[in-house]
Tab-separated table of N, CA and C in Angstrom:
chain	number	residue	atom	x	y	z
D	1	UNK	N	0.838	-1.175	0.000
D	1	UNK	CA	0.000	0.000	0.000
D	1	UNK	C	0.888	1.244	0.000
D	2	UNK	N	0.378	2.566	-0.679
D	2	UNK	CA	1.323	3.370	-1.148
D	2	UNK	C	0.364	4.947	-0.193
D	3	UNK	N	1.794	5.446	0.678
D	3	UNK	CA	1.473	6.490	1.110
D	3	UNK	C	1.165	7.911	-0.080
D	4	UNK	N	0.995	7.852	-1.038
D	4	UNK	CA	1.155	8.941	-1.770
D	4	UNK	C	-0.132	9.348	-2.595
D	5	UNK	N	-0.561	10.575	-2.326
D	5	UNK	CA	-1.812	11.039	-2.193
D	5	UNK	C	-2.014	10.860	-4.158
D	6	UNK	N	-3.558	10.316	-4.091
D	6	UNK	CA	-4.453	10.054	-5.903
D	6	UNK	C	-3.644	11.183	-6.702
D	7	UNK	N	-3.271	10.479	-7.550
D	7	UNK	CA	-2.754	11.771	-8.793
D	7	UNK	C	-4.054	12.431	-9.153
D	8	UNK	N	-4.560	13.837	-9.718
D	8	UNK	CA	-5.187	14.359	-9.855
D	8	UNK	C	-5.780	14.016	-11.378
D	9	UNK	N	-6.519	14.428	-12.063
D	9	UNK	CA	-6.804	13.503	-12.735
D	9	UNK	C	-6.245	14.911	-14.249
D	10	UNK	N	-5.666	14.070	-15.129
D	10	UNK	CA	-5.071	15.199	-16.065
D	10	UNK	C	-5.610	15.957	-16.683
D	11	UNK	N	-5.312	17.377	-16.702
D	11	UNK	CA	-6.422	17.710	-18.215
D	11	UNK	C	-6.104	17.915	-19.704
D	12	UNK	N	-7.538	17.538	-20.131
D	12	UNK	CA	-7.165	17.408	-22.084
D	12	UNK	C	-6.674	18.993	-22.321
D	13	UNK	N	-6.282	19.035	-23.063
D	13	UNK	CA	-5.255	20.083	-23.839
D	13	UNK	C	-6.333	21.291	-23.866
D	14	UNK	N	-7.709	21.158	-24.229
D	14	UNK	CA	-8.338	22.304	-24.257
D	14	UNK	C	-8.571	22.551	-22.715
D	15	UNK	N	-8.843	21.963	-21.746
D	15	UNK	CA	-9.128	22.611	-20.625
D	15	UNK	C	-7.450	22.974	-19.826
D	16	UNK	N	-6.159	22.680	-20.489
D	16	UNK	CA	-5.087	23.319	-20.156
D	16	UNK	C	-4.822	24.383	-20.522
D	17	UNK	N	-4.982	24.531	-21.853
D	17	UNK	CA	-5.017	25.825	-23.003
D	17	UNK	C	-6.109	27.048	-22.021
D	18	UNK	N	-6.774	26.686	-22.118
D	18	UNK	CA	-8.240	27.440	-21.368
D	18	UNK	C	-7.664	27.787	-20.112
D	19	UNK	N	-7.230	27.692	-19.097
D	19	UNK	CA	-7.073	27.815	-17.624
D	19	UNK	C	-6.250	28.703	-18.412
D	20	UNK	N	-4.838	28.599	-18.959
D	20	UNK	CA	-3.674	29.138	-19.083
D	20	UNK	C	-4.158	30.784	-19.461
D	21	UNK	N	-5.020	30.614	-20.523
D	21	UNK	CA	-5.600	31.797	-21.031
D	21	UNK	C	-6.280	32.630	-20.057
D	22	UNK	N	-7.057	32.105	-19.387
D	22	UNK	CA	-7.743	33.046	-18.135
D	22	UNK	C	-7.085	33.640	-17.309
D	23	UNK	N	-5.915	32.918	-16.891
D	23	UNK	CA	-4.851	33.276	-16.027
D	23	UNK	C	-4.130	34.587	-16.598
D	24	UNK	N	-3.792	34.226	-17.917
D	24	UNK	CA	-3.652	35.624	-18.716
D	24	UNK	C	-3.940	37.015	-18.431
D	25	UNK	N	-5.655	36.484	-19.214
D	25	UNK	CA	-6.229	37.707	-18.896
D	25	UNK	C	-6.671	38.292	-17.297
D	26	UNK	N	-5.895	37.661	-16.193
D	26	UNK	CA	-6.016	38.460	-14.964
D	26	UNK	C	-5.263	39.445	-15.037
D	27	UNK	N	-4.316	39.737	-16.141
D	27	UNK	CA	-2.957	41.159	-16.350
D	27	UNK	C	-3.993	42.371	-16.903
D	28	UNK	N	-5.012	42.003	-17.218
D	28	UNK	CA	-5.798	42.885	-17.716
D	28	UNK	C	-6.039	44.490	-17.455
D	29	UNK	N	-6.003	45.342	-17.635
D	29	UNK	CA	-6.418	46.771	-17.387
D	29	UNK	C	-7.476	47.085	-17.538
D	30	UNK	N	-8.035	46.825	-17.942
D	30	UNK	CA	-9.680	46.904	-18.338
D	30	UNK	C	-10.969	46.898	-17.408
D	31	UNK	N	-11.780	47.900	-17.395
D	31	UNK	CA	-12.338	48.117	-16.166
D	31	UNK	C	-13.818	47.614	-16.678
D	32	UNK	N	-14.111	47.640	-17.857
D	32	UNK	CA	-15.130	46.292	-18.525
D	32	UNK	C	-14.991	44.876	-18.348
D	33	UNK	N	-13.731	44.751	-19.268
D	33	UNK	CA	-14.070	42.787	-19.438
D	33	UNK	C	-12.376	42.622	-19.473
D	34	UNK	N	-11.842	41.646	-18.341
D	34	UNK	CA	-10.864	41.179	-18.256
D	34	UNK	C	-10.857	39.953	-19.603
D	35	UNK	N	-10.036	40.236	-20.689
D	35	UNK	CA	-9.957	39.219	-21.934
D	35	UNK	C	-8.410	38.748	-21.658
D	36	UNK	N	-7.963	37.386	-22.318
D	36	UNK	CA	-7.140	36.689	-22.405
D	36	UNK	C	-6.692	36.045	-23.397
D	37	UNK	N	-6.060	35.910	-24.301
D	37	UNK	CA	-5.545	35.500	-25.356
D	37	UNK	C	-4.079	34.358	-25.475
D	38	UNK	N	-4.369	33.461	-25.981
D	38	UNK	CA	-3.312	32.978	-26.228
D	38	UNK	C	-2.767	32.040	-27.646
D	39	UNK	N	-1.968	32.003	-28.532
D	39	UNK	CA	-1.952	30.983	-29.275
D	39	UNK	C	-1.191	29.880	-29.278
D	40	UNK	N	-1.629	29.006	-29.971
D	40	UNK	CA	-0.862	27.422	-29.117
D	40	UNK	C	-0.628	27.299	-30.846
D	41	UNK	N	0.614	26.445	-31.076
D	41	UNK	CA	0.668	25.505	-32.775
D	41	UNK	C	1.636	24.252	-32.178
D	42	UNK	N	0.811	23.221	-32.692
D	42	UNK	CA	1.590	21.744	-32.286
D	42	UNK	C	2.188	21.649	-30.363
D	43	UNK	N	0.356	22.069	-29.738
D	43	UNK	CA	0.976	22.137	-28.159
D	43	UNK	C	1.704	22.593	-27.370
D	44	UNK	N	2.110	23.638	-28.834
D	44	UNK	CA	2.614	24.741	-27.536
D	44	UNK	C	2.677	25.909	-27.487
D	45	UNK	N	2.469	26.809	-26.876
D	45	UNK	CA	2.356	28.444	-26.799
D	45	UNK	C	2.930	29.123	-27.002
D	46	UNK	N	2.550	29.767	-28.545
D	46	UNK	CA	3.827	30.598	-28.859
D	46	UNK	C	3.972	32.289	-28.498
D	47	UNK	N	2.691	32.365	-27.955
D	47	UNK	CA	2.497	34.045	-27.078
D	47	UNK	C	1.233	34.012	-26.647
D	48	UNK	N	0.945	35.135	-26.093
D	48	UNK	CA	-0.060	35.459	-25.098
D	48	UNK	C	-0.225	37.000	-25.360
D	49	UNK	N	-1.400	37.405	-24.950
D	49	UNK	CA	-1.997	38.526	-25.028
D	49	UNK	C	-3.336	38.631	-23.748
D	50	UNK	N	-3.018	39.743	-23.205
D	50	UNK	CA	-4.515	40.248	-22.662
D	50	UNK	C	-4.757	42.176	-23.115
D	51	UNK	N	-5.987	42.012	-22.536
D	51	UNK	CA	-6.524	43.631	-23.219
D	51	UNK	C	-5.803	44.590	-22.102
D	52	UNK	N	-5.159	45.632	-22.760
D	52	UNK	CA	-5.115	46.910	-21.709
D	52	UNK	C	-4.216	48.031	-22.762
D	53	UNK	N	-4.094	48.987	-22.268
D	53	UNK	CA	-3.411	50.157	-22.862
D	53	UNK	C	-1.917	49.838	-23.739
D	54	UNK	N	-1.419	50.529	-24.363
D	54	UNK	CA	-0.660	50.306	-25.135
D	54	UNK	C	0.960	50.437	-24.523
D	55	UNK	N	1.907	49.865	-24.552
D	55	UNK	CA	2.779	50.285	-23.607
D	55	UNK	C	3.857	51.410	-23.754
D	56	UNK	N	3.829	52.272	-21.962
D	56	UNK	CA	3.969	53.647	-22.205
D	56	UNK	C	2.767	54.657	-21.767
D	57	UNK	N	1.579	53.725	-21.976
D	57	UNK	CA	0.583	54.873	-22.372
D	57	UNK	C	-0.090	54.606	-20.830
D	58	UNK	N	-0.965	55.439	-19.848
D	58	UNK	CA	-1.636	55.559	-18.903
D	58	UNK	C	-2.715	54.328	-19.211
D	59	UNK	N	-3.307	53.359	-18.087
D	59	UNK	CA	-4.234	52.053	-18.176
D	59	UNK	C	-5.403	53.290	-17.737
D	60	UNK	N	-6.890	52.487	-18.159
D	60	UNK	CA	-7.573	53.165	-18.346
D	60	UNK	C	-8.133	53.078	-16.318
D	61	UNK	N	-7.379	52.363	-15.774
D	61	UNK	CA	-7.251	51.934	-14.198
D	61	UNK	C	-7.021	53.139	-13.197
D	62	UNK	N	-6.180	54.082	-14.041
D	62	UNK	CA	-5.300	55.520	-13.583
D	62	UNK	C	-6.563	56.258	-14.390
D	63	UNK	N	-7.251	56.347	-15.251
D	63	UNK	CA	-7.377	57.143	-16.443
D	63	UNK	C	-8.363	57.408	-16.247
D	64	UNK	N	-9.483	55.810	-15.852
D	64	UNK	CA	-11.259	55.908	-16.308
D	64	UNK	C	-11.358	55.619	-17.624
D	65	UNK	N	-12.552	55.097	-17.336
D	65	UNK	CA	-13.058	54.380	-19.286
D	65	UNK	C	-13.680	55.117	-19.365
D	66	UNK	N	-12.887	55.567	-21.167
D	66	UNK	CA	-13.501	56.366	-22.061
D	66	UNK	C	-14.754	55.715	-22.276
D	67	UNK	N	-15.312	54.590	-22.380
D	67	UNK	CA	-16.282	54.129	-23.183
D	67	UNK	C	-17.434	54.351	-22.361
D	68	UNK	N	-17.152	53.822	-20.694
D	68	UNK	CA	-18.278	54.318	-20.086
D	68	UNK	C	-18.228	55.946	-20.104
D	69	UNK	N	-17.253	56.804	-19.993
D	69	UNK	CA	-18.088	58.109	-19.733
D	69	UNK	C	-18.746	58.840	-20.961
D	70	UNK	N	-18.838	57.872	-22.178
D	70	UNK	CA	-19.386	58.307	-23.242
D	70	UNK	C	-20.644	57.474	-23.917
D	71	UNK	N	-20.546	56.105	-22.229
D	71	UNK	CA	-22.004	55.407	-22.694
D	71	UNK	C	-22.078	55.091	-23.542
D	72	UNK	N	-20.836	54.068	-24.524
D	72	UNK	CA	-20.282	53.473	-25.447
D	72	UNK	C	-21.094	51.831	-25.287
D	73	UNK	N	-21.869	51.180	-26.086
D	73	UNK	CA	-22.438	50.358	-25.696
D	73	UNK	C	-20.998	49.059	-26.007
D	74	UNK	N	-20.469	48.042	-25.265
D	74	UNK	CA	-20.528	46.916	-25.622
D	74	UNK	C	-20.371	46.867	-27.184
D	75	UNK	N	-19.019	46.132	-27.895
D	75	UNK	CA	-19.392	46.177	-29.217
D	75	UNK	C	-19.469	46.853	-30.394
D	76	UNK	N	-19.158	47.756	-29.880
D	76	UNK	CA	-19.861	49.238	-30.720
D	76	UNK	C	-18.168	50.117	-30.640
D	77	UNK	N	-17.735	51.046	-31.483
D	77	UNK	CA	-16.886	52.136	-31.314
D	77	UNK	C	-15.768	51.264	-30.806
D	78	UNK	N	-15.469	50.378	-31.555
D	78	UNK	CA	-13.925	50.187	-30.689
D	78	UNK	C	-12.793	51.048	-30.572
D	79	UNK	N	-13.065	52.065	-31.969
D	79	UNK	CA	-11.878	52.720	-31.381
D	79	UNK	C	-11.706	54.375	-30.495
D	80	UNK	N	-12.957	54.210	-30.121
D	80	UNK	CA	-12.974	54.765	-28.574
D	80	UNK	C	-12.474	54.186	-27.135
D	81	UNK	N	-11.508	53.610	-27.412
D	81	UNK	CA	-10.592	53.142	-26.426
D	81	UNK	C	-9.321	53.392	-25.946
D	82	UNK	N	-8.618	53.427	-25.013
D	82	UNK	CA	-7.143	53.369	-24.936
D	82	UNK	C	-6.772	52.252	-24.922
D	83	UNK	N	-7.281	51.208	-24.652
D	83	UNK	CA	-6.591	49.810	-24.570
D	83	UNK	C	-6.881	48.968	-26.212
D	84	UNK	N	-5.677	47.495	-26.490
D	84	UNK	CA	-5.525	46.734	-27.403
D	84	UNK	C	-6.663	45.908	-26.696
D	85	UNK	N	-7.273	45.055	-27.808
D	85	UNK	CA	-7.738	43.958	-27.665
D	85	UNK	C	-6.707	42.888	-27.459
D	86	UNK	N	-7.095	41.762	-26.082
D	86	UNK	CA	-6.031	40.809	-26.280
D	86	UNK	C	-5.913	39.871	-27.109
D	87	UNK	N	-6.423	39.757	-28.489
D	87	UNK	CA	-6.293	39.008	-29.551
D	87	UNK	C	-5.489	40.050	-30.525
D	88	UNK	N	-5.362	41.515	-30.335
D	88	UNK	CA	-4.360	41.865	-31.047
D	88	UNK	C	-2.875	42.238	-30.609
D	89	UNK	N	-3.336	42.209	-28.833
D	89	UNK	CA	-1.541	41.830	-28.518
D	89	UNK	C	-1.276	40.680	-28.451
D	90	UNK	N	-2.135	39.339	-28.615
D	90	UNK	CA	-1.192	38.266	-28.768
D	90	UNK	C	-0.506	38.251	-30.162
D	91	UNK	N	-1.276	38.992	-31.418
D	91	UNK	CA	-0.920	38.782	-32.527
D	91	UNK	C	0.813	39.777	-32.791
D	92	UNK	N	0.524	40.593	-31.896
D	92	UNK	CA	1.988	42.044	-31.906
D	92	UNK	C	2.594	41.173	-30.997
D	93	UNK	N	2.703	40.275	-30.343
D	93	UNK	CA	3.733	39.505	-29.284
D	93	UNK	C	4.367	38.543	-30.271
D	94	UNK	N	3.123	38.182	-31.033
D	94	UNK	CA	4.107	36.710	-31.610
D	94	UNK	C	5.111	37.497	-33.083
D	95	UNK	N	3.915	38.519	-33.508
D	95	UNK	CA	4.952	38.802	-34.358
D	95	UNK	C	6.287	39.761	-33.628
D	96	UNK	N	6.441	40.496	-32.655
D	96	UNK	CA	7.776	40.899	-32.123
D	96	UNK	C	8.527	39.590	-31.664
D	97	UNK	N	8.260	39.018	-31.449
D	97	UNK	CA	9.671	37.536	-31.062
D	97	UNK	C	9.496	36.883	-32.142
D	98	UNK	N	9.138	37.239	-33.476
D	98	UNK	CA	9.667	36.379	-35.008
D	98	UNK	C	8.751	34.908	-34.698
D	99	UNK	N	7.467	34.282	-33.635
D	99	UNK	CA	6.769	32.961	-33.820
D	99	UNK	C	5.647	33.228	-35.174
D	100	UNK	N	5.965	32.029	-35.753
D	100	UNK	CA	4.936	31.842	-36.865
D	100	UNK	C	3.770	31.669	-36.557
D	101	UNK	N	2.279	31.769	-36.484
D	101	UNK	CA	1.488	31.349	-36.230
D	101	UNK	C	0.257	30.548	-36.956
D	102	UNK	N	0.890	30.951	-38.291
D	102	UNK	CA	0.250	30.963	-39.056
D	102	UNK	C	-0.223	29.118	-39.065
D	103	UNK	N	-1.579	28.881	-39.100
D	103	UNK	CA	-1.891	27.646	-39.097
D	103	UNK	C	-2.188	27.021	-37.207
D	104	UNK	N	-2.025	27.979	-36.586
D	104	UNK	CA	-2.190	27.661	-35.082
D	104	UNK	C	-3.356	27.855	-34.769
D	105	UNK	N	-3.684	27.871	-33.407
D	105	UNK	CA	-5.039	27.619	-32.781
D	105	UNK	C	-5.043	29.281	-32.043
D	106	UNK	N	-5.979	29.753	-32.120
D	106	UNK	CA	-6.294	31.077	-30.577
D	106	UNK	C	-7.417	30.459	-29.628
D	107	UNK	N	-6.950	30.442	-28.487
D	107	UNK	CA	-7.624	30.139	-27.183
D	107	UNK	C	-7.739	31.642	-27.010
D	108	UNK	N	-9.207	32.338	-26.521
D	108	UNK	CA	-9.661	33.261	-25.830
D	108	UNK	C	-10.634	33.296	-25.001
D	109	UNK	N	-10.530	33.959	-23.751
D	109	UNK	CA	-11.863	34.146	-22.903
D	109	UNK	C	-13.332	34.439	-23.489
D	110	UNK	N	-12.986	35.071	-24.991
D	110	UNK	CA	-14.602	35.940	-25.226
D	110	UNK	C	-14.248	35.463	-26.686
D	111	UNK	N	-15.327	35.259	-27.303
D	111	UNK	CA	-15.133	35.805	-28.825
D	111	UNK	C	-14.876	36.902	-29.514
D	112	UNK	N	-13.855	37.056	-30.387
D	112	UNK	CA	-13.746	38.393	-30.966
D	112	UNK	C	-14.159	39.271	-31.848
D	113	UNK	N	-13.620	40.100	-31.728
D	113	UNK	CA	-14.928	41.157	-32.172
D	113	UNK	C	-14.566	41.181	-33.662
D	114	UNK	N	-15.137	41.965	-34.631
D	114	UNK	CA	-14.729	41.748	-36.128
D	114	UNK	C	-13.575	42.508	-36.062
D	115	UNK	N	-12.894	43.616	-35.883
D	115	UNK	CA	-11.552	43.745	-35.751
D	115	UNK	C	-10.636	42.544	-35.330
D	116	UNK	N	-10.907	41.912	-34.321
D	116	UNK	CA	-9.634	41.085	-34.162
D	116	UNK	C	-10.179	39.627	-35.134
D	117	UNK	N	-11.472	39.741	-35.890
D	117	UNK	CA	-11.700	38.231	-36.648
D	117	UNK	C	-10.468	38.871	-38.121
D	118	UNK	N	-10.860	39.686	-38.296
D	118	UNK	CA	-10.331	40.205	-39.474
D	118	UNK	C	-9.135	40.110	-39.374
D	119	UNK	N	-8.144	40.139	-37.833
D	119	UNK	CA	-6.878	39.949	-38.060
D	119	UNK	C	-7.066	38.469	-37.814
D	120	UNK	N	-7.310	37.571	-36.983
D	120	UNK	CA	-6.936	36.240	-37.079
D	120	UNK	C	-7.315	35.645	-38.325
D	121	UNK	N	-8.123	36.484	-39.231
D	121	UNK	CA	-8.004	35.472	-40.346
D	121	UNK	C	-7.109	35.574	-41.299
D	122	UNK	N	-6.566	37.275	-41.453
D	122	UNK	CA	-4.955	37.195	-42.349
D	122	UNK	C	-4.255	36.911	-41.376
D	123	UNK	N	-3.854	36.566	-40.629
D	123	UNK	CA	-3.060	35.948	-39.566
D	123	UNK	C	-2.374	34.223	-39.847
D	124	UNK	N	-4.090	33.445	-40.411
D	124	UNK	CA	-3.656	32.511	-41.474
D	124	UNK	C	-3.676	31.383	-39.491
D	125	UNK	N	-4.656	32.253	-39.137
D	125	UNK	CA	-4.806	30.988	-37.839
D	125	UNK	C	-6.075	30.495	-37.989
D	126	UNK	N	-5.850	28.795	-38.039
D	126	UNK	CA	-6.699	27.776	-38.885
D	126	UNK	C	-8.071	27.156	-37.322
D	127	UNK	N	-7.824	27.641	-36.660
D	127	UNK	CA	-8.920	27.653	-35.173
D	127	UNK	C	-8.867	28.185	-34.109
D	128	UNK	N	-10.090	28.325	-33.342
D	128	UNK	CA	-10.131	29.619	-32.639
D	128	UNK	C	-11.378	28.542	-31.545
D	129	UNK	N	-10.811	28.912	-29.858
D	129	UNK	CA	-11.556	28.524	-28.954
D	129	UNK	C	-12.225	29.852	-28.073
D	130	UNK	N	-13.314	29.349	-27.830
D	130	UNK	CA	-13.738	31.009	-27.044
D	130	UNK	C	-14.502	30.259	-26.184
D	131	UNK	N	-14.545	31.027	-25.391
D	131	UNK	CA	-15.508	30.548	-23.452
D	131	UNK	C	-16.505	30.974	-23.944
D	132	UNK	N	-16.468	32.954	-24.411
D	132	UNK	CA	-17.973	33.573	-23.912
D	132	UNK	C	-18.083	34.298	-25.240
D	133	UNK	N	-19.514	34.640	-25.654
D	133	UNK	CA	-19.426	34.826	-26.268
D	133	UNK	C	-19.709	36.745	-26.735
D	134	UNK	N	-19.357	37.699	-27.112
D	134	UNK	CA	-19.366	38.651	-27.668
D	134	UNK	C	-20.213	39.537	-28.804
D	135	UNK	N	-20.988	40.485	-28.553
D	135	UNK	CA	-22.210	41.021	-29.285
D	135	UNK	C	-21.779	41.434	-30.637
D	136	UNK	N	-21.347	41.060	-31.211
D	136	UNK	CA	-20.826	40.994	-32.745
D	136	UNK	C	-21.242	40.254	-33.875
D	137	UNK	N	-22.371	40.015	-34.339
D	137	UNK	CA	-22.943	39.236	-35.206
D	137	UNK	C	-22.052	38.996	-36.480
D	138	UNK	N	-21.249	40.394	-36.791
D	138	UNK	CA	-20.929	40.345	-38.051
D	138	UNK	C	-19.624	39.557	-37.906
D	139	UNK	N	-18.470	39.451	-36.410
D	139	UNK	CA	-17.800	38.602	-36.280
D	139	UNK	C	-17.843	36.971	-36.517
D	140	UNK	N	-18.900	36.738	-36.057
D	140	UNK	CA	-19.561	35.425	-36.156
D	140	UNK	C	-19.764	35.184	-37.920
D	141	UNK	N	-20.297	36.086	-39.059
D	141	UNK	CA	-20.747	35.576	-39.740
D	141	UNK	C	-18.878	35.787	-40.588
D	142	UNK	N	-18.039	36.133	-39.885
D	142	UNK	CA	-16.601	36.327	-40.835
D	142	UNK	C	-15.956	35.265	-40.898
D	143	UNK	N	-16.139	34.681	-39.516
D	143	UNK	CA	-15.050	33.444	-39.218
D	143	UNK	C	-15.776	31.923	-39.663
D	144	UNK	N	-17.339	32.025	-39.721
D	144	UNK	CA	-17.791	31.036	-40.358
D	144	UNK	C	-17.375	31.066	-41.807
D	145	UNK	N	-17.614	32.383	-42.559
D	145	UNK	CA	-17.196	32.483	-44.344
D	145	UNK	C	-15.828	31.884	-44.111
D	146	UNK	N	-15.075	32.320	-43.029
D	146	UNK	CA	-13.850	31.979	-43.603
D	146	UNK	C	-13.005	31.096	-43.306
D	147	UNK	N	-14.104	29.942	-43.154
D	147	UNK	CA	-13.637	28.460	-42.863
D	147	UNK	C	-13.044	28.123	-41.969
D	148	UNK	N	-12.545	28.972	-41.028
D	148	UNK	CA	-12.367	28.934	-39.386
D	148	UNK	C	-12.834	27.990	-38.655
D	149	UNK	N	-11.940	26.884	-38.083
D	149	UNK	CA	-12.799	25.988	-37.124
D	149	UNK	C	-13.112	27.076	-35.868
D	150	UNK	N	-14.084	27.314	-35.298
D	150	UNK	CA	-14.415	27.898	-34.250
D	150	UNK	C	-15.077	26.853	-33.199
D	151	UNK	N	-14.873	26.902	-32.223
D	151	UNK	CA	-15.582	26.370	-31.283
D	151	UNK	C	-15.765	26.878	-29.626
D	152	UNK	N	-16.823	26.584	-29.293
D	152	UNK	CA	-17.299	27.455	-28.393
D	152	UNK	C	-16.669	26.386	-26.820
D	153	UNK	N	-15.949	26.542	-25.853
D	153	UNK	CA	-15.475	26.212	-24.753
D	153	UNK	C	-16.449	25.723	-23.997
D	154	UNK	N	-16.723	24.662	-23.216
D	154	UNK	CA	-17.453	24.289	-22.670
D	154	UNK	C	-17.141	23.692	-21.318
D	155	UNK	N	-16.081	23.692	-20.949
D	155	UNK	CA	-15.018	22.948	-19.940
D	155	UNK	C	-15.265	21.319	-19.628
């Protein structure tokens, strides 16, 4: 008989990918929606991204959101913001350290909005995982045209 406490039981690659990403987006600045980004190709992570100000620039934490004091709905006016989406600093991370991505997976907390579908699809990233989902219809109808495996997280 063996003193050594039940191994825990492992997890499949999407619910590793997934934790990793959330954990992410706790770096967040964002006084809306803490987002998390990450891309994985052949199991392993070649950068990470979460949403917040650009670096250099004041978080909207010090600042106040522009979006609420202009009653910016959700969705709408993205670029009434100071902060990146974290699907477009994972995409400025992988491309500043030279990782290819092209053909990799994006794990994110939320679905993205048509700005960041529009970059993951010249981006040439062949699937995309999302937890929650995001008021963007026209996102949804980009990544279906454009043959995107998408799938929605379910843990």
């Amino acid at each position: 008989m063996s003193n050594l406490a039940p191994f825990p039981e492992r997890p499949n690659w999407d619910q590793y990918f997934m934790k990793i990403t959330e954990d992410v987006g706790t770096r967040s600045t964002c006084l809306r929606r803490q987002v998390g980004a990450i891309i994985v190709k052949d199991k392993r992570i070649l950068a990470t991204g979460y949403n917040g100000a650009p670096r250099g620039i004041r978080h909207c934490k010090e600042t106040g959101c522009l979006r609420e004091q202009l009653n910016v709905p959700s969705g709408e006016r993205h670029e009434l913001c100071r902060g990146l989406h974290a699907e477009q600093n994972v995409i400025i991370q992988a491309a500043l350290y030279g990782a290819g991505i092209e053909g990799g997976t994006m794990y994110c907390t939320f679905m993205p909005c048509i700005i960041c579908t529009k970059m993951l699809i010249n981006a040439g990233l062949k699937k995309l995982v999302f937890k929650g989902f995001y008021p963007d219809d026209m996102a949804m109808q980009f990544l279906k045209e454009s043959g995107m495996e998408i799938r929605l997280y379910e843990g």
